[in-house]
Short mmCIF file of C-alpha atoms in Angstrom, two decimals:
data_model
loop_
_atom_site.label_atom_id
_atom_site.label_comp_id
_atom_site.label_asym_id
_atom_site.label_seq_id
_atom_site.Cartn_x
_atom_site.Cartn_y
_atom_site.Cartn_z
CA PHE A 289 5.91 20.21 21.79
CA GLY A 290 4.38 18.01 19.57
CA TYR A 291 4.78 18.10 16.01
CA GLN A 292 7.00 20.73 15.58
CA LYS A 293 9.43 19.10 18.99
CA TYR A 294 9.33 16.56 15.76
CA LYS A 295 10.12 17.92 13.20
CA GLU A 296 12.83 20.57 14.93
CA GLN A 297 14.60 16.93 16.04
CA GLN A 298 14.56 15.78 12.86
CA GLU A 299 16.66 18.89 11.11
CA LEU A 300 19.13 19.19 14.06
CA ILE A 301 19.49 15.07 12.96
CA GLU A 302 19.76 16.14 9.31
CA MET A 303 22.34 19.24 10.11
CA ILE A 304 24.48 16.23 11.51
CA GLN A 305 24.30 14.32 9.10
CA ARG A 306 25.74 16.30 6.30
CA GLU A 307 28.80 17.09 8.99
CA VAL A 308 29.61 13.45 9.29
CA PRO A 309 32.06 11.83 6.45
CA ASN A 310 30.02 9.62 4.13
CA SER A 311 31.91 7.01 1.28
CA LEU A 312 31.40 7.80 -2.13
CA GLY A 313 29.77 4.35 -2.00
CA GLU A 314 26.18 5.33 0.38
CA LYS A 315 25.77 9.38 -1.09
CA SER A 316 25.65 6.84 -4.60
CA TRP A 317 23.24 4.10 -3.61
CA ASP A 318 21.45 7.01 -1.32
CA TRP A 319 21.43 8.70 -4.76
CA PHE A 320 20.42 5.49 -6.92
CA GLN A 321 16.91 5.33 -4.02
CA GLU A 322 16.19 8.46 -4.67
CA LEU A 323 16.05 7.87 -9.05
CA ALA A 324 14.96 5.14 -8.48
CA ASN A 325 11.10 6.25 -6.57
CA VAL A 326 10.82 9.27 -8.35
CA PRO A 327 8.56 7.09 -11.50
CA ARG A 328 6.58 4.93 -8.58
CA THR A 329 6.21 8.69 -6.10
CA LEU A 330 4.96 10.58 -9.40
CA THR A 331 2.77 7.55 -10.90
CA SER A 332 0.55 7.63 -7.35
CA SER A 333 0.69 11.83 -7.95
CA LEU A 334 -2.09 13.94 -8.73
CA PHE A 335 -5.81 13.64 -6.78
CA ASP A 336 -4.68 9.74 -5.49
CA PHE A 337 -6.45 9.68 -2.37
CA SER A 338 -6.33 5.34 -2.73
CA PHE A 339 -5.18 4.84 0.56
CA GLY A 340 -8.74 4.19 2.52
CA LEU A 341 -9.79 2.21 -0.10
CA ARG A 342 -6.88 0.24 -0.89
CA GLN A 343 -4.12 0.53 1.81
CA GLY A 344 -7.28 0.82 4.33
CA SER A 345 -10.26 -0.80 3.29
CA VAL A 346 -9.91 -3.42 5.87
CA VAL A 347 -10.46 -1.27 8.53
CA LEU A 348 -13.46 0.73 6.60
CA TYR A 349 -15.82 -2.68 7.89
CA ARG A 350 -14.46 -3.47 11.26
CA HIS A 351 -13.95 0.24 12.31
CA PRO A 352 -16.21 2.76 9.88
CA LYS A 353 -16.37 5.08 12.41
CA GLU A 354 -12.16 6.02 12.67
CA PHE A 355 -12.15 4.88 8.59
CA LYS A 356 -14.54 7.91 8.19
CA GLU A 357 -12.91 10.09 10.35
CA ALA A 358 -9.39 9.52 8.67
CA PHE A 359 -10.73 9.49 5.42
CA VAL A 360 -13.01 12.69 5.73
CA SER A 361 -9.13 14.50 7.44
CA GLN A 362 -7.40 13.86 4.40
CA PHE A 363 -8.59 17.65 2.31
CA LYS A 364 -7.24 19.75 4.77
CA PRO A 365 -4.35 18.71 3.97
CA PHE A 366 -3.67 17.92 0.65
CA LEU A 367 -4.38 21.91 0.71
CA ALA A 368 -1.88 23.16 2.16
CA ASP A 369 1.81 22.53 4.76
CA GLU A 370 -0.22 24.00 7.27
CA ASN A 371 -2.84 21.96 7.39
CA TYR A 372 -1.39 18.69 7.15
CA GLU A 373 0.90 20.50 10.69
CA ALA A 374 -1.90 20.93 12.61
CA LEU A 375 -3.01 17.71 12.33
CA MET A 376 -0.16 15.92 12.44
CA ASP A 377 0.28 17.74 16.55
CA THR A 378 -3.16 16.16 17.05
CA VAL A 379 -2.17 13.13 16.28
CA MET A 380 1.40 13.21 18.26
CA LYS A 381 -1.10 14.95 20.75
CA HIS A 382 -3.44 12.03 21.63
CA PRO A 383 -3.13 10.96 24.66
CA ASP A 384 -2.02 7.11 23.45
CA PHE A 385 0.77 8.50 21.21
CA GLY A 386 3.39 7.59 23.46
CA LEU A 387 2.28 3.82 24.05
CA ALA A 388 1.23 3.09 19.47
CA ASN A 389 4.79 4.90 19.23
CA GLN A 390 6.75 2.51 21.79
CA ALA A 391 4.38 -0.30 19.95
CA LYS A 392 6.20 0.34 16.91
CA VAL A 393 3.01 1.86 14.80
CA ALA A 394 3.13 2.46 11.74
CA PHE A 395 3.38 6.01 11.77
CA THR A 396 5.67 8.36 8.39
CA ASP A 397 5.82 11.81 7.79
CA ILE A 398 6.70 13.50 4.70
CA ASN A 399 8.89 15.09 5.35
CA ALA A 400 11.49 11.71 6.45
CA LYS A 401 13.38 9.65 5.05
CA LEU A 402 12.97 7.05 2.87
CA THR A 403 11.35 4.08 4.73
CA LEU A 404 10.22 6.69 7.45
CA ARG A 405 7.64 8.14 4.53
CA GLU A 406 5.34 5.68 2.72
CA GLU A 407 5.59 3.65 -0.02
CA ARG A 408 4.60 6.16 -2.92
CA TYR A 409 6.48 9.15 -2.01
CA MET A 410 9.53 7.78 -1.24
CA SER A 411 11.04 10.18 -3.91
CA SER A 412 12.14 13.37 -2.11
CA LEU A 413 13.13 14.83 -6.37
CA ALA A 414 9.38 13.43 -7.07
CA GLU A 415 8.42 17.35 -5.32
CA LYS A 416 11.13 19.74 -6.13
CA ILE A 417 9.54 19.01 -9.61
CA PRO A 418 8.64 22.06 -10.95
CA LEU A 419 4.83 22.13 -10.79
CA ILE A 420 4.48 18.86 -10.72
CA GLY A 421 5.92 18.62 -7.28
CA ARG A 422 3.42 20.74 -5.90
CA GLY A 423 1.58 18.58 -7.13
CA VAL A 424 3.53 15.40 -5.36
CA ARG A 425 3.82 17.25 -2.33
CA ALA A 426 0.40 17.30 -2.06
CA THR A 427 -0.65 13.76 -2.21
CA ASN A 428 1.43 13.28 -0.42
CA ARG A 429 -0.09 15.53 2.99
CA ALA A 430 -3.25 13.55 2.35
CA TYR A 431 -2.40 9.94 1.86
CA THR A 432 -0.01 10.59 4.80
CA ALA A 433 -2.81 12.22 7.47
CA MET A 434 -4.98 9.32 6.77
CA ALA A 435 -3.09 7.73 7.35
CA ASN A 436 -1.77 8.57 10.27
CA LYS A 437 -4.93 9.50 11.59
CA LEU A 438 -6.26 6.50 10.89
CA ARG A 439 -3.24 4.33 12.57
CA MET A 440 -3.75 6.72 15.08
CA ASP A 441 -7.26 6.08 16.68
CA ALA A 442 -7.16 2.13 15.24
CA PHE A 443 -4.58 1.51 18.21
CA ALA A 444 -6.13 3.79 20.43
CA LYS A 445 -9.26 2.04 20.19
CA SER A 446 -7.64 -1.43 20.05
CA VAL A 447 -6.36 -0.37 23.74
CA LYS A 448 -9.55 0.29 25.11
CA THR A 449 -10.87 -2.97 24.45
CA ALA A 450 -8.25 -4.78 25.14
CA GLU A 451 -8.60 -2.70 28.75
CA ASP A 452 -12.65 -3.29 28.61
CA LEU A 453 -12.26 -7.41 28.88
CA GLY A 454 -9.74 -6.92 31.63
CA LEU A 455 -5.70 -6.64 30.53
CA ASN A 456 -3.65 -4.33 31.27
CA PRO A 457 -1.93 -3.13 27.83
CA LYS A 458 0.48 -0.46 29.31
CA GLN A 459 1.77 -3.38 31.32
CA ASP A 460 2.41 -5.48 28.43
CA GLU A 461 4.56 -5.06 26.30
CA ILE A 462 4.21 -8.67 24.48
CA LEU A 463 0.76 -7.64 24.04
CA LEU A 464 1.03 -3.84 23.14
CA ARG A 465 3.81 -5.13 19.99
CA LYS A 466 1.41 -7.71 18.50
CA MET A 467 -1.53 -4.69 18.83
CA ALA A 468 0.58 -2.85 16.47
CA MET A 469 1.72 -5.05 14.88
CA THR A 470 -2.12 -5.56 13.86
CA VAL A 471 -2.57 -2.02 13.22
CA ASN A 472 0.18 -2.15 10.40
CA ASP A 473 -1.33 -5.17 9.22
CA ILE A 474 -4.57 -3.85 8.24
CA THR A 475 -3.23 -0.27 7.53
CA GLY A 476 -1.78 -1.96 4.80
CA ARG A 477 2.14 -1.36 6.62
CA GLY A 478 2.83 -4.47 7.52
CA ASP A 479 6.25 -5.65 9.74
CA TYR A 480 9.53 -7.12 7.78
CA PRO A 481 9.98 -10.57 8.38
CA LYS A 482 13.20 -11.11 9.88
CA ALA A 483 15.33 -12.92 7.13
CA LEU A 484 14.98 -9.67 5.26
CA ARG A 485 15.52 -6.81 7.36
CA GLY A 486 18.79 -6.76 5.87
CA ILE A 487 17.89 -6.01 3.45
CA GLN A 488 15.36 -3.62 3.59
CA THR A 489 16.73 -0.35 1.07
CA LEU A 490 16.72 -3.21 -2.05
CA LEU A 491 13.34 -4.76 -1.26
CA ASN A 492 11.90 -1.07 -1.02
CA ALA A 493 13.20 -0.46 -4.82
CA PHE A 494 12.22 -3.47 -6.17
CA PHE A 495 8.87 -3.89 -5.30
CA PHE A 496 6.48 -0.73 -5.46
CA SER A 497 4.87 -1.21 -1.86
CA PRO A 498 6.44 -4.71 0.09
CA ARG A 499 5.11 -3.45 3.11
CA LEU A 500 1.53 -3.93 1.29
CA ILE A 501 2.76 -6.60 0.10
CA PHE A 502 3.30 -8.11 3.63
CA SER A 503 1.40 -6.85 5.65
CA ARG A 504 -1.94 -8.26 3.22
CA LEU A 505 -0.01 -11.81 3.22
CA ASN A 506 0.11 -11.44 6.88
CA LEU A 507 -4.00 -11.11 7.23
CA LEU A 508 -4.22 -14.36 4.85
CA LEU A 509 -1.87 -17.37 6.18
CA PRO A 510 -2.24 -18.36 9.63
CA VAL A 511 0.73 -17.91 11.11
CA ARG A 512 0.11 -14.82 12.42
CA TYR A 513 -2.92 -16.14 14.26
CA ILE A 514 -1.08 -19.23 15.59
CA THR A 515 1.34 -16.97 17.33
CA ALA A 516 -0.85 -13.85 18.82
CA PRO A 517 -2.60 -13.99 21.28
CA ALA A 518 -6.61 -15.08 21.70
CA HIS A 519 -7.22 -11.29 22.06
CA ILE A 520 -5.46 -10.11 18.97
CA ARG A 521 -6.17 -13.82 17.36
CA LYS A 522 -10.12 -13.01 18.00
CA GLU A 523 -9.78 -9.46 16.89
CA TYR A 524 -7.93 -10.91 13.45
CA LEU A 525 -11.06 -12.80 12.49
CA LYS A 526 -13.48 -10.15 13.16
CA THR A 527 -11.62 -8.15 11.01
CA MET A 528 -10.75 -10.74 8.24
CA GLY A 529 -14.29 -11.86 9.18
CA SER A 530 -16.03 -8.41 8.57
CA PHE A 531 -13.56 -7.51 5.31
CA ALA A 532 -15.42 -10.79 4.19
CA GLY A 533 -18.98 -9.84 4.78
CA GLY A 534 -18.47 -6.24 2.87
CA VAL A 535 -16.68 -7.82 0.19
CA ALA A 536 -19.80 -10.25 -0.31
CA THR A 537 -22.26 -8.06 0.18
CA ILE A 538 -21.20 -5.66 -2.68
CA LEU A 539 -19.93 -8.51 -5.11
CA GLY A 540 -23.47 -9.80 -4.29
CA LEU A 541 -25.52 -6.08 -4.69
CA ALA A 542 -23.43 -6.25 -8.69
CA LYS A 543 -24.11 -8.83 -9.01
CA VAL A 544 -28.31 -9.16 -8.18
CA ALA A 545 -27.86 -5.35 -9.92
CA GLY A 546 -26.81 -6.98 -13.68
CA PHE A 547 -23.08 -6.34 -13.38
CA ASP A 548 -20.75 -9.49 -14.62
CA VAL A 549 -19.02 -10.28 -10.99
CA GLU A 550 -16.80 -13.59 -11.36
CA LEU A 551 -16.57 -15.87 -8.49
CA ASP A 552 -13.67 -18.13 -9.54
CA PRO A 553 -10.58 -17.77 -8.35
CA ARG A 554 -9.06 -19.21 -11.08
CA ASN A 555 -9.82 -16.84 -13.30
CA ALA A 556 -8.15 -13.36 -13.46
CA ASN A 557 -11.64 -11.61 -13.12
CA PHE A 558 -11.73 -13.76 -10.09
CA ALA A 559 -13.96 -10.68 -7.82
CA LYS A 560 -14.01 -8.38 -9.24
CA ILE A 561 -17.25 -6.14 -11.00
CA ARG A 562 -17.01 -6.05 -14.81
CA VAL A 563 -18.62 -3.12 -16.39
CA GLY A 564 -17.88 -2.72 -20.49
CA ASN A 565 -14.55 -2.91 -19.89
CA THR A 566 -13.81 -1.57 -17.06
CA ARG A 567 -13.17 -3.87 -14.03
CA ILE A 568 -13.40 -2.82 -10.17
CA ASP A 569 -11.16 -3.57 -7.89
CA ILE A 570 -12.75 -3.86 -4.46
CA MET A 571 -10.11 -6.19 -2.42
CA GLY A 572 -7.69 -4.09 -1.62
CA GLY A 573 -5.17 -5.81 -2.36
CA PHE A 574 -5.40 -9.10 -1.37
CA GLN A 575 -6.87 -10.49 -4.79
CA GLN A 576 -4.05 -11.31 -6.69
CA TYR A 577 -2.75 -13.66 -3.68
CA LEU A 578 -5.61 -15.43 -3.65
CA ARG A 579 -5.73 -15.89 -7.29
CA ILE A 580 -2.80 -16.83 -7.04
CA GLY A 581 -3.71 -19.22 -4.93
CA ALA A 582 -5.77 -21.34 -6.49
CA GLN A 583 -4.11 -21.36 -9.63
CA PHE A 584 -1.04 -22.65 -8.09
CA ILE A 585 -2.84 -25.52 -5.76
CA SER A 586 -5.53 -26.95 -8.26
CA GLY A 587 -2.77 -26.07 -11.34
CA LYS A 588 -5.49 -24.83 -13.43
CA TYR A 589 -6.11 -21.16 -14.30
CA ILE A 590 -9.45 -20.05 -16.37
CA SER A 591 -8.89 -18.07 -19.64
CA SER A 592 -10.43 -14.39 -19.40
CA SER A 593 -10.72 -14.22 -22.72
CA THR A 594 -12.70 -17.13 -23.52
CA GLY A 595 -13.55 -18.55 -20.09
CA LYS A 596 -12.26 -22.54 -20.05
CA PHE A 597 -9.99 -24.23 -18.07
CA ILE A 598 -6.24 -24.99 -18.87
CA THR A 599 -4.08 -27.33 -17.32
CA LEU A 600 -1.21 -26.26 -15.97
CA GLY A 601 2.15 -28.01 -17.98
CA GLU A 602 -0.46 -29.24 -20.40
CA GLY A 603 -0.75 -28.20 -24.36
CA PHE A 604 1.16 -25.26 -26.62
CA LYS A 605 3.55 -22.91 -24.85
CA PRO A 606 2.46 -24.30 -21.62
CA LEU A 607 2.07 -22.14 -18.28
CA THR A 608 3.64 -23.54 -14.83
CA ARG A 609 3.07 -23.05 -11.64
CA GLY A 610 6.33 -21.39 -11.28
CA GLN A 611 5.53 -18.93 -14.54
CA ILE A 612 2.86 -18.36 -11.76
CA LEU A 613 4.38 -17.90 -9.10
CA ALA A 614 7.05 -14.65 -11.55
CA ARG A 615 3.86 -13.13 -12.60
CA GLY A 616 2.92 -12.82 -9.55
CA VAL A 617 6.32 -11.32 -8.67
CA GLU A 618 6.08 -9.45 -11.71
CA SER A 619 3.05 -7.20 -11.22
CA LYS A 620 4.63 -6.26 -8.08
CA GLU A 621 6.95 -4.17 -9.11
CA ALA A 622 8.16 -0.83 -8.81
CA PRO A 623 8.45 1.16 -12.39
CA LEU A 624 11.94 1.02 -13.36
CA PHE A 625 11.97 -2.76 -12.23
CA SER A 626 8.97 -3.16 -14.53
CA PHE A 627 10.57 -1.66 -17.25
CA ILE A 628 13.03 -3.48 -16.85
CA THR A 629 12.17 -7.55 -16.54
CA GLU A 630 9.87 -5.54 -19.32
CA TRP A 631 12.15 -4.98 -21.96
CA LEU A 632 14.42 -8.22 -21.06
CA GLY A 633 11.68 -10.46 -22.01
CA GLY A 634 10.52 -7.74 -25.00
CA GLN A 635 6.86 -8.09 -24.52
CA ASP A 636 4.56 -5.88 -22.23
CA PRO A 637 1.60 -7.84 -20.02
CA THR A 638 -0.47 -8.49 -22.40
CA GLY A 639 1.83 -10.31 -24.49
CA GLU A 640 2.63 -7.40 -27.23
CA LYS A 641 5.53 -6.40 -28.27
CA ILE A 642 7.21 -4.09 -26.09
CA ASN A 643 6.93 -0.26 -27.11
CA VAL A 644 9.20 1.21 -24.63
CA PRO A 645 8.87 5.23 -25.19
CA LYS A 646 5.31 4.90 -24.24
CA GLU A 647 5.78 1.64 -21.59
CA VAL A 648 9.21 4.78 -20.42
CA LEU A 649 6.44 7.76 -20.73
CA GLU A 650 3.73 4.93 -18.29
CA ARG A 651 5.71 5.12 -15.77
CA PHE A 652 6.13 8.48 -15.20
CA VAL A 653 2.18 9.75 -15.74
CA PRO A 654 -0.18 9.68 -12.43
CA MET A 655 -2.13 6.24 -12.46
CA THR A 656 -5.12 8.33 -11.85
CA ALA A 657 -4.89 10.03 -15.23
CA MET A 658 -4.77 7.44 -16.66
CA ASP A 659 -7.05 6.23 -15.77
CA MET A 660 -9.46 9.13 -16.22
CA TYR A 661 -7.38 9.38 -20.23
CA GLU A 662 -9.10 5.40 -20.78
CA LEU A 663 -12.05 6.30 -19.42
CA ALA A 664 -12.61 9.19 -21.26
CA LYS A 665 -11.95 7.38 -24.81
CA GLU A 666 -13.93 4.25 -23.69
CA GLN A 667 -16.70 4.72 -20.70
CA PRO A 668 -16.74 7.91 -20.26
CA GLU A 669 -20.48 8.37 -18.01
CA LEU A 670 -17.88 5.68 -15.99
CA LEU A 671 -16.73 9.07 -14.87
CA PRO A 672 -17.94 10.29 -11.86
CA LEU A 673 -16.95 6.11 -11.35
#
């Protein structure tokens, strides 16, 4: 029963697949995807507990109780496989799990293949690297455990809220599906648009977190709200209102405390708290889209170094709207493709000449380790933060 039954099913499926002849092209594509995802998996490893304040940040302000329980639950699975299996067992034995699964809540698993794993950990090869692989798997367990518990609890609360309003989601497939889409969006695992589902594996290889991208765009653009039933539309608005209020409160307190906070959305440092040379982004993945949108619509951007307004398309080597969008796409590339982009352009994002060995190394070093190293050099007093 529960997770043990699921594991047995997965092993049976894999056993059958091993017996089915695959073409050389299919095997090569599978290997390419695994290898292409190794850098992304490695950079996301080593004590990276970022799910809560990145993918799950929207839930923090709207459902703090569920967020707290899920956040605490990730640390035991980090320590051992059996703890992860125990947590997954509680998720799969939840009274509403069958309903959530039917509605297509985006549950993931560390033992699944590619698209059924969390986006940051889509290469099982990285877990097989001596010594480092153990850290990768441990971080994957923690990350996936929190994601699944948060999605399950948020969905269960949504079902109860709907029933309290006199609705019957268990008998309304459209409402049930919309509820699952809401949960997926607020936990950073948005659904692919229908037009792109045929190239899902390609998008997974090209972008660092395509589902996170779609989840943020779904929450920012009005299409989701307009097409949703009244109950779901209100939930979207309440959730985003809570998120906006929470972010505004933190930024306001930081400003009062004397920290540098940029409030103009056309500036690259918009909504970031600046402490010396360190910038703290509390927007959970929304900041870049708001900034790009403001620059694109206004036709201006503010230099983060000089503070001067610059009109798009004017001056020496002018920046255009197309380049603004292209930079946004480049910033979301997976490590392998971001290296190819920089290598072809001959320079890194800061405009400096590309240092190939340095760029290759950075794509295999965990982001947390890199951040800690840079802080230790520049502002060691911020290491606890």
